[in-house]
Amino acid sequence: MPEPLDTALTEVRALLLDPALTRAVAAGRRRGQRPSVVRAELRPVALKAGTRLQIATSDGDRPFTRNVAPGAEADAAVDALLAEPFGNWHVETVDATVQLRVTKSGEAQVHRARTARTAAEPGGHDRVKEYLLDPGDPIFAEIGGSAAKRRQVDAFLRALAATLPDDLTGPLRVVDLGCGNAYLTFAAYRYLSQRGLDVHLVGVDVRPDQRRRNTDLAARLGWADRVTFVAGTIADAVVDPAPDLVLALHACDTATDEALARSLRWGARWVLAAPCCHHDLAAQLRTRPAPGAYDLLTRQGILRERFADVLTDALRAALLRLHGYRAEVVEFVDSQHTPRNLLIRARRTGAEGTRAQRAEYRDLVDQWGVTPRLETLLAADEG
């Protein structure tokens, strides 16, 4: 429920000046206002002169860091930051996490959670479990909080964190293509907003009932103005303006190709795609003789399907590189949780593929006599 902003900021002030503070981030802006810096991060540091509160700010071009002493100096520095019209505050202490977001009406939407801890380690020391999203976060009461789901969410968020730059600021538009029940969509929004980013996220799914369900859930979480859903296909759903970050998690077979093609059409800065099923190239391999001695790779059905998985994702990554992206294929989650555990992670560089890379790609597809769906989609766009 919304709270008076002054009351919520008083709580934040106490946490910022508490010796138990571990980290705090302020970012974003309130409606119709603009802070003098785009981001501020606070954390305690141990110096020879004693413990200091380190305040790192950025104006969008240059960072500035200063260390203030406890007492009047820290009080004044914290009060000055709290007077800035930041739209979000994320504060972590040894025992608690507080997330404050200023609503359009000027009230505070506050989430409070206890820091998750594991059982005491041998020797009697407590150890804080390193989750990117607190397992006690109320979001898990809505999306499901089994241990397996929390591990999958954490693995996905780590891949997301590794994709985005640490100094990312400003508004971030995200689209999740083929979001389904959207539990990773909501987890992504939660994590990104806790980083102090001004996030707007759109989930796309072909089923109207999923759109209604997910929209209701966003309303219950208090995110209806930031997380929205539309019903439509990956290729044709109306998404405006174009996103900075595209997610496509477990879109089946050529739906992943459609998501990648649309990401390129948008010129998205970052893409995370976890492919699911690779029937298209597997079917093509069944009707073509394997080159040379490679018949042993495709003669057995199970081996042909697994080889098709590898070939499909290798060609997808190669096509992304040819179209101005740095692309990697990495492990998404441990294979004990799902056999579909690869993630294509791409970042736009704007550097078009070299002649050698184009020749390498063409040699591979010609040798196997296949036509990747992504190539067909991109050729249609270029045509």
GROMACS .gro file of C-alpha atoms in nm:
model
  383
    1MET     CA    1   0.000   0.000   0.000
    2PRO     CA    2   0.122   0.355  -0.069
    3GLU     CA    3   0.271   0.540   0.227
    4PRO     CA    4   0.346   0.909   0.293
    5LEU     CA    5   0.674   0.987   0.120
    6ASP     CA    6   0.818   1.187   0.412
    7THR     CA    7   0.760   0.897   0.650
    8ALA     CA    8   0.922   0.647   0.415
    9LEU     CA    9   1.224   0.873   0.355
   10THR     CA   10   1.270   0.912   0.731
   11GLU     CA   11   1.296   0.533   0.752
   12VAL     CA   12   1.548   0.531   0.466
   13ARG     CA   13   1.753   0.803   0.638
   14ALA     CA   14   1.781   0.595   0.954
   15LEU     CA   15   1.903   0.295   0.752
   16LEU     CA   16   2.157   0.502   0.556
   17LEU     CA   17   2.312   0.626   0.881
   18ASP     CA   18   2.292   0.287   1.053
   19PRO     CA   19   2.630   0.113   1.111
   20ALA     CA   20   2.463  -0.203   0.975
   21LEU     CA   21   2.432  -0.047   0.625
   22THR     CA   22   2.597  -0.256   0.354
   23ARG     CA   23   2.488  -0.077   0.035
   24ALA     CA   24   2.231   0.171  -0.094
   25VAL     CA   25   2.146   0.299  -0.441
   26ALA     CA   26   1.933   0.596  -0.546
   27ALA     CA   27   1.835   0.639  -0.911
   28GLY     CA   28   1.551   0.731  -1.143
   29ARG     CA   29   1.349   1.047  -1.109
   30ARG     CA   30   1.009   1.156  -0.990
   31ARG     CA   31   0.742   1.266  -1.229
   32GLY     CA   32   0.818   1.611  -1.368
   33GLN     CA   33   1.142   1.646  -1.169
   34ARG     CA   34   1.509   1.571  -1.233
   35PRO     CA   35   1.778   1.513  -0.968
   36SER     CA   36   2.116   1.684  -1.005
   37VAL     CA   37   2.282   1.341  -1.047
   38VAL     CA   38   2.148   1.035  -1.224
   39ARG     CA   39   2.266   0.784  -0.966
   40ALA     CA   40   2.409   0.772  -0.614
   41GLU     CA   41   2.557   0.471  -0.436
   42LEU     CA   42   2.645   0.462  -0.067
   43ARG     CA   43   2.846   0.203   0.123
   44PRO     CA   44   3.065   0.191   0.435
   45VAL     CA   45   3.443   0.174   0.381
   46ALA     CA   46   3.723   0.108   0.627
   47LEU     CA   47   4.005   0.363   0.603
   48LYS     CA   48   4.309   0.427   0.820
   49ALA     CA   49   4.125   0.719   0.972
   50GLY     CA   50   3.833   0.491   1.059
   51THR     CA   51   3.502   0.390   0.903
   52ARG     CA   52   3.363   0.633   0.650
   53LEU     CA   53   3.046   0.650   0.442
   54GLN     CA   54   3.150   0.641   0.076
   55ILE     CA   55   2.916   0.826  -0.161
   56ALA     CA   56   2.965   0.769  -0.533
   57THR     CA   57   2.755   0.980  -0.768
   58SER     CA   58   2.736   1.012  -1.146
   59ASP     CA   59   2.601   1.292  -1.362
   60GLY     CA   60   2.577   1.054  -1.657
   61ASP     CA   61   2.923   1.139  -1.787
   62ARG     CA   62   3.165   1.144  -1.496
   63PRO     CA   63   3.167   0.964  -1.160
   64PHE     CA   64   3.250   1.146  -0.837
   65THR     CA   65   3.337   0.972  -0.509
   66ARG     CA   66   3.382   1.112  -0.162
   67ASN     CA   67   3.417   0.965   0.186
   68VAL     CA   68   3.236   1.140   0.471
   69ALA     CA   69   3.290   1.094   0.842
   70PRO     CA   70   3.016   0.969   1.075
   71GLY     CA   71   2.824   1.237   1.256
   72ALA     CA   72   2.736   1.580   1.127
   73GLU     CA   73   2.919   1.538   0.794
   74ALA     CA   74   2.740   1.212   0.709
   75ASP     CA   75   2.407   1.351   0.831
   76ALA     CA   76   2.435   1.652   0.601
   77ALA     CA   77   2.542   1.443   0.301
   78VAL     CA   78   2.255   1.197   0.347
   79ASP     CA   79   2.001   1.477   0.394
   80ALA     CA   80   2.119   1.640   0.071
   81LEU     CA   81   2.071   1.315  -0.122
   82LEU     CA   82   1.728   1.253   0.031
   83ALA     CA   83   1.626   1.602  -0.080
   84GLU     CA   84   1.701   1.508  -0.442
   85PRO     CA   85   1.391   1.396  -0.640
   86PHE     CA   86   1.509   1.039  -0.694
   87GLY     CA   87   1.237   0.800  -0.804
   88ASN     CA   88   1.385   0.490  -0.637
   89TRP     CA   89   1.584   0.403  -0.327
   90HIS     CA   90   1.726   0.055  -0.265
   91VAL     CA   91   1.884   0.006   0.079
   92GLU     CA   92   2.052  -0.306   0.213
   93THR     CA   93   2.164  -0.363   0.570
   94VAL     CA   94   2.299  -0.669   0.745
   95ASP     CA   95   1.947  -0.766   0.847
   96ALA     CA   96   1.704  -0.608   0.602
   97THR     CA   97   1.640  -0.478   0.253
   98VAL     CA   98   1.412  -0.183   0.183
   99GLN     CA   99   1.301  -0.081  -0.166
  100LEU     CA  100   1.122   0.254  -0.205
  101ARG     CA  101   0.962   0.373  -0.526
  102VAL     CA  102   0.794   0.712  -0.560
  103THR     CA  103   0.458   0.680  -0.736
  104LYS     CA  104   0.316   0.922  -0.991
  105SER     CA  105   0.098   1.070  -0.718
  106GLY     CA  106   0.404   1.146  -0.503
  107GLU     CA  107   0.351   0.871  -0.247
  108ALA     CA  108   0.592   0.594  -0.155
  109GLN     CA  109   0.552   0.229  -0.251
  110VAL     CA  110   0.777   0.044  -0.004
  111HIS     CA  111   0.884  -0.318   0.009
  112ARG     CA  112   1.062  -0.449   0.318
  113ALA     CA  113   1.229  -0.788   0.350
  114ARG     CA  114   1.457  -0.966   0.590
  115THR     CA  115   1.801  -1.066   0.467
  116ALA     CA  116   1.806  -1.438   0.387
  117ARG     CA  117   2.053  -1.641   0.591
  118THR     CA  118   2.165  -2.001   0.573
  119ALA     CA  119   2.225  -2.225   0.872
  120ALA     CA  120   2.539  -2.150   1.071
  121GLU     CA  121   2.855  -2.280   0.910
  122PRO     CA  122   3.099  -2.505   1.096
  123GLY     CA  123   3.279  -2.294   1.350
  124GLY     CA  124   2.967  -2.102   1.447
  125HIS     CA  125   2.972  -1.829   1.184
  126ASP     CA  126   2.653  -1.724   1.011
  127ARG     CA  127   2.681  -1.685   0.634
  128VAL     CA  128   2.450  -1.474   0.419
  129LYS     CA  129   2.330  -1.665   0.114
  130GLU     CA  130   2.429  -1.484  -0.203
  131TYR     CA  131   2.096  -1.456  -0.387
  132LEU     CA  132   2.043  -1.168  -0.628
  133LEU     CA  133   1.676  -1.167  -0.531
  134ASP     CA  134   1.594  -1.227  -0.167
  135PRO     CA  135   1.426  -1.571  -0.135
  136GLY     CA  136   1.197  -1.409   0.121
  137ASP     CA  137   1.079  -1.147  -0.126
  138PRO     CA  138   0.696  -1.135  -0.146
  139ILE     CA  139   0.720  -1.189  -0.522
  140PHE     CA  140   0.784  -1.560  -0.457
  141ALA     CA  141   0.449  -1.586  -0.278
  142GLU     CA  142   0.290  -1.491  -0.612
  143ILE     CA  143   0.510  -1.671  -0.867
  144GLY     CA  144   0.592  -1.975  -0.652
  145GLY     CA  145   0.885  -2.013  -0.419
  146SER     CA  146   1.010  -2.370  -0.442
  147ALA     CA  147   1.384  -2.417  -0.398
  148ALA     CA  148   1.417  -2.524  -0.762
  149LYS     CA  149   1.236  -2.216  -0.888
  150ARG     CA  150   1.446  -1.986  -0.671
  151ARG     CA  151   1.761  -2.143  -0.813
  152GLN     CA  152   1.635  -2.099  -1.169
  153VAL     CA  153   1.542  -1.737  -1.100
  154ASP     CA  154   1.883  -1.671  -0.948
  155ALA     CA  155   2.064  -1.835  -1.240
  156PHE     CA  156   1.868  -1.624  -1.488
  157LEU     CA  157   1.929  -1.303  -1.294
  158ARG     CA  158   2.301  -1.374  -1.282
  159ALA     CA  159   2.304  -1.412  -1.659
  160LEU     CA  160   2.111  -1.085  -1.685
  161ALA     CA  161   2.350  -0.910  -1.446
  162ALA     CA  162   2.649  -1.032  -1.649
  163THR     CA  163   2.492  -0.890  -1.967
  164LEU     CA  164   2.414  -0.537  -1.853
  165PRO     CA  165   2.692  -0.289  -1.768
  166ASP     CA  166   2.742  -0.211  -1.399
  167ASP     CA  167   2.714   0.162  -1.460
  168LEU     CA  168   2.387   0.144  -1.653
  169THR     CA  169   2.164   0.443  -1.580
  170GLY     CA  170   1.857   0.607  -1.724
  171PRO     CA  171   1.529   0.451  -1.837
  172LEU     CA  172   1.540   0.087  -1.946
  173ARG     CA  173   1.269  -0.059  -2.170
  174VAL     CA  174   1.243  -0.438  -2.158
  175VAL     CA  175   1.031  -0.680  -2.363
  176ASP     CA  176   0.981  -1.049  -2.279
  177LEU     CA  177   0.870  -1.228  -2.596
  178GLY     CA  178   0.669  -1.544  -2.530
  179CYS     CA  179   0.655  -1.472  -2.157
  180GLY     CA  180   0.405  -1.747  -2.067
  181ASN     CA  181   0.323  -1.732  -1.696
  182ALA     CA  182   0.589  -1.459  -1.668
  183TYR     CA  183   0.757  -1.564  -1.346
  184LEU     CA  184   1.098  -1.471  -1.492
  185THR     CA  185   0.945  -1.152  -1.631
  186PHE     CA  186   0.843  -1.042  -1.283
  187ALA     CA  187   1.175  -1.153  -1.135
  188ALA     CA  188   1.362  -0.948  -1.397
  189TYR     CA  189   1.159  -0.638  -1.317
  190ARG     CA  190   1.212  -0.684  -0.944
  191TYR     CA  191   1.587  -0.725  -0.979
  192LEU     CA  192   1.634  -0.439  -1.226
  193SER     CA  193   1.424  -0.198  -1.020
  194GLN     CA  194   1.623  -0.292  -0.709
  195ARG     CA  195   1.934  -0.186  -0.898
  196GLY     CA  196   1.777   0.159  -0.902
  197LEU     CA  197   1.687   0.153  -1.272
  198ASP     CA  198   1.379   0.321  -1.416
  199VAL     CA  199   1.231   0.009  -1.578
  200HIS     CA  200   0.928  -0.035  -1.802
  201LEU     CA  201   0.866  -0.396  -1.900
  202VAL     CA  202   0.623  -0.543  -2.154
  203GLY     CA  203   0.541  -0.914  -2.163
  204VAL     CA  204   0.414  -1.067  -2.488
  205ASP     CA  205   0.228  -1.396  -2.515
  206VAL     CA  206  -0.007  -1.532  -2.777
  207ARG     CA  207  -0.268  -1.638  -2.519
  208PRO     CA  208  -0.516  -1.372  -2.401
  209ASP     CA  209  -0.580  -1.565  -2.078
  210GLN     CA  210  -0.210  -1.539  -1.991
  211ARG     CA  211  -0.222  -1.167  -2.055
  212ARG     CA  212  -0.519  -1.129  -1.819
  213ARG     CA  213  -0.358  -1.345  -1.550
  214ASN     CA  214  -0.026  -1.164  -1.567
  215THR     CA  215  -0.190  -0.821  -1.573
  216ASP     CA  216  -0.385  -0.909  -1.257
  217LEU     CA  217  -0.065  -1.026  -1.089
  218ALA     CA  218   0.116  -0.703  -1.181
  219ALA     CA  219  -0.168  -0.509  -1.021
  220ARG     CA  220  -0.148  -0.715  -0.701
  221LEU     CA  221   0.225  -0.647  -0.681
  222GLY     CA  222   0.166  -0.274  -0.731
  223TRP     CA  223   0.355  -0.267  -1.063
  224ALA     CA  224   0.067  -0.213  -1.306
  225ASP     CA  225   0.213   0.118  -1.425
  226ARG     CA  226   0.554  -0.039  -1.494
  227VAL     CA  227   0.486  -0.399  -1.600
  228THR     CA  228   0.226  -0.450  -1.873
  229PHE     CA  229   0.124  -0.738  -2.096
  230VAL     CA  230  -0.008  -0.768  -2.449
  231ALA     CA  231  -0.155  -1.064  -2.636
  232GLY     CA  232   0.002  -1.133  -2.973
  233THR     CA  233   0.262  -1.330  -3.158
  234ILE     CA  234   0.634  -1.275  -3.117
  235ALA     CA  235   0.655  -1.145  -3.472
  236ASP     CA  236   0.352  -0.915  -3.473
  237ALA     CA  237   0.263  -0.802  -3.118
  238VAL     CA  238   0.249  -0.423  -3.089
  239VAL     CA  239   0.539  -0.297  -2.878
  240ASP     CA  240   0.610   0.075  -2.883
  241PRO     CA  241   0.857   0.224  -2.830
  242ALA     CA  242   1.128  -0.025  -2.922
  243PRO     CA  243   1.299  -0.198  -2.628
  244ASP     CA  244   1.657  -0.173  -2.508
  245LEU     CA  245   1.660  -0.530  -2.375
  246VAL     CA  246   1.480  -0.831  -2.525
  247LEU     CA  247   1.415  -1.154  -2.335
  248ALA     CA  248   1.298  -1.472  -2.508
  249LEU     CA  249   1.309  -1.758  -2.262
  250HIS     CA  250   1.220  -2.107  -2.384
  251ALA     CA  251   1.041  -1.994  -2.699
  252CYS     CA  252   0.987  -2.319  -2.885
  253ASP     CA  253   1.173  -2.405  -3.207
  254THR     CA  254   1.158  -2.124  -3.466
  255ALA     CA  255   0.984  -1.890  -3.221
  256THR     CA  256   1.334  -1.822  -3.089
  257ASP     CA  257   1.439  -1.724  -3.443
  258GLU     CA  258   1.142  -1.488  -3.465
  259ALA     CA  259   1.242  -1.331  -3.135
  260LEU     CA  260   1.603  -1.285  -3.248
  261ALA     CA  261   1.493  -1.141  -3.583
  262ARG     CA  262   1.262  -0.894  -3.414
  263SER     CA  263   1.538  -0.796  -3.169
  264LEU     CA  264   1.761  -0.707  -3.463
  265ARG     CA  265   1.477  -0.523  -3.634
  266TRP     CA  266   1.437  -0.314  -3.319
  267GLY     CA  267   1.811  -0.264  -3.283
  268ALA     CA  268   1.792  -0.383  -2.922
  269ARG     CA  269   2.105  -0.316  -2.721
  270TRP     CA  270   2.094  -0.651  -2.541
  271VAL     CA  271   1.929  -0.987  -2.610
  272LEU     CA  272   1.890  -1.292  -2.384
  273ALA     CA  273   1.736  -1.596  -2.556
  274ALA     CA  274   1.707  -1.942  -2.404
  275PRO     CA  275   1.612  -2.171  -2.697
  276CYS     CA  276   1.369  -2.459  -2.654
  277CYS     CA  277   1.337  -2.740  -2.908
  278HIS     CA  278   1.523  -2.737  -3.241
  279HIS     CA  279   1.290  -2.923  -3.472
  280ASP     CA  280   1.354  -2.714  -3.782
  281LEU     CA  281   1.715  -2.811  -3.854
  282ALA     CA  282   1.659  -3.162  -3.718
  283ALA     CA  283   1.392  -3.213  -3.986
  284GLN     CA  284   1.623  -3.074  -4.255
  285LEU     CA  285   1.905  -3.305  -4.147
  286ARG     CA  286   1.677  -3.608  -4.183
  287THR     CA  287   1.627  -3.536  -4.554
  288ARG     CA  288   1.989  -3.458  -4.648
  289PRO     CA  289   2.299  -3.676  -4.659
  290ALA     CA  290   2.560  -3.578  -4.405
  291PRO     CA  291   2.885  -3.446  -4.553
  292GLY     CA  292   3.181  -3.681  -4.571
  293ALA     CA  293   3.238  -3.896  -4.268
  294TYR     CA  294   2.985  -3.706  -4.056
  295ASP     CA  295   2.706  -3.955  -4.125
  296LEU     CA  296   2.781  -4.108  -3.786
  297LEU     CA  297   2.662  -3.782  -3.624
  298THR     CA  298   2.316  -3.799  -3.779
  299ARG     CA  299   2.251  -4.167  -3.845
  300GLN     CA  300   2.100  -4.227  -3.499
  301GLY     CA  301   1.786  -4.025  -3.425
  302ILE     CA  302   1.883  -3.918  -3.073
  303LEU     CA  303   2.229  -3.807  -3.187
  304ARG     CA  304   2.083  -3.624  -3.485
  305GLU     CA  305   1.850  -3.427  -3.257
  306ARG     CA  306   2.131  -3.331  -3.021
  307PHE     CA  307   2.357  -3.233  -3.309
  308ALA     CA  308   2.072  -3.022  -3.450
  309ASP     CA  309   2.055  -2.840  -3.115
  310VAL     CA  310   2.425  -2.753  -3.132
  311LEU     CA  311   2.420  -2.663  -3.502
  312THR     CA  312   2.110  -2.442  -3.467
  313ASP     CA  313   2.246  -2.234  -3.180
  314ALA     CA  314   2.593  -2.207  -3.335
  315LEU     CA  315   2.437  -2.067  -3.654
  316ARG     CA  316   2.212  -1.831  -3.457
  317ALA     CA  317   2.513  -1.689  -3.273
  318ALA     CA  318   2.703  -1.657  -3.601
  319LEU     CA  319   2.415  -1.466  -3.763
  320LEU     CA  320   2.395  -1.228  -3.470
  321ARG     CA  321   2.768  -1.156  -3.508
  322LEU     CA  322   2.719  -1.087  -3.879
  323HIS     CA  323   2.452  -0.832  -3.792
  324GLY     CA  324   2.643  -0.621  -3.545
  325TYR     CA  325   2.623  -0.813  -3.217
  326ARG     CA  326   2.872  -0.978  -2.990
  327ALA     CA  327   2.710  -1.317  -2.921
  328GLU     CA  328   2.792  -1.590  -2.671
  329VAL     CA  329   2.627  -1.923  -2.597
  330VAL     CA  330   2.649  -1.996  -2.224
  331GLU     CA  331   2.490  -2.228  -1.970
  332PHE     CA  332   2.160  -2.091  -1.840
  333VAL     CA  333   2.087  -2.315  -1.543
  334ASP     CA  334   2.239  -2.642  -1.431
  335SER     CA  335   2.137  -2.935  -1.650
  336GLN     CA  336   1.990  -3.115  -1.349
  337HIS     CA  337   1.705  -2.859  -1.353
  338THR     CA  338   1.634  -2.862  -1.728
  339PRO     CA  339   1.801  -3.017  -2.034
  340ARG     CA  340   1.723  -2.693  -2.223
  341ASN     CA  341   1.990  -2.505  -2.037
  342LEU     CA  342   2.168  -2.293  -2.297
  343LEU     CA  343   2.139  -1.917  -2.325
  344ILE     CA  344   2.227  -1.700  -2.623
  345ARG     CA  345   2.353  -1.372  -2.482
  346ALA     CA  346   2.409  -1.086  -2.727
  347ARG     CA  347   2.521  -0.725  -2.702
  348ARG     CA  348   2.495  -0.481  -2.989
  349THR     CA  349   2.831  -0.343  -3.098
  350GLY     CA  350   2.733  -0.205  -3.438
  351ALA     CA  351   3.035  -0.375  -3.596
  352GLU     CA  352   2.917  -0.567  -3.902
  353GLY     CA  353   3.058  -0.912  -3.965
  354THR     CA  354   3.386  -0.946  -4.150
  355ARG     CA  355   3.429  -1.117  -4.486
  356ALA     CA  356   3.600  -1.408  -4.309
  357GLN     CA  357   3.308  -1.450  -4.068
  358ARG     CA  358   3.060  -1.446  -4.355
  359ALA     CA  359   3.262  -1.707  -4.541
  360GLU     CA  360   3.284  -1.922  -4.226
  361TYR     CA  361   2.907  -1.910  -4.181
  362ARG     CA  362   2.834  -1.982  -4.548
  363ASP     CA  363   3.076  -2.275  -4.558
  364LEU     CA  364   2.901  -2.439  -4.263
  365VAL     CA  365   2.545  -2.408  -4.391
  366ASP     CA  366   2.647  -2.514  -4.742
  367GLN     CA  367   2.836  -2.814  -4.613
  368TRP     CA  368   2.532  -2.941  -4.424
  369GLY     CA  369   2.281  -2.824  -4.684
  370VAL     CA  370   2.056  -2.646  -4.432
  371THR     CA  371   1.877  -2.312  -4.427
  372PRO     CA  372   1.837  -2.171  -4.075
  373ARG     CA  373   1.502  -2.006  -4.011
  374LEU     CA  374   1.678  -1.699  -3.871
  375GLU     CA  375   1.864  -1.652  -4.199
  376THR     CA  376   1.534  -1.661  -4.389
  377LEU     CA  377   1.375  -1.406  -4.156
  378LEU     CA  378   1.670  -1.168  -4.175
  379ALA     CA  379   1.688  -1.197  -4.551
  380ALA     CA  380   1.319  -1.104  -4.572
  381ASP     CA  381   1.383  -0.797  -4.357
  382GLU     CA  382   1.678  -0.691  -4.568
  383GLY     CA  383   1.484  -0.755  -4.888
   0.00000   0.00000   0.00000
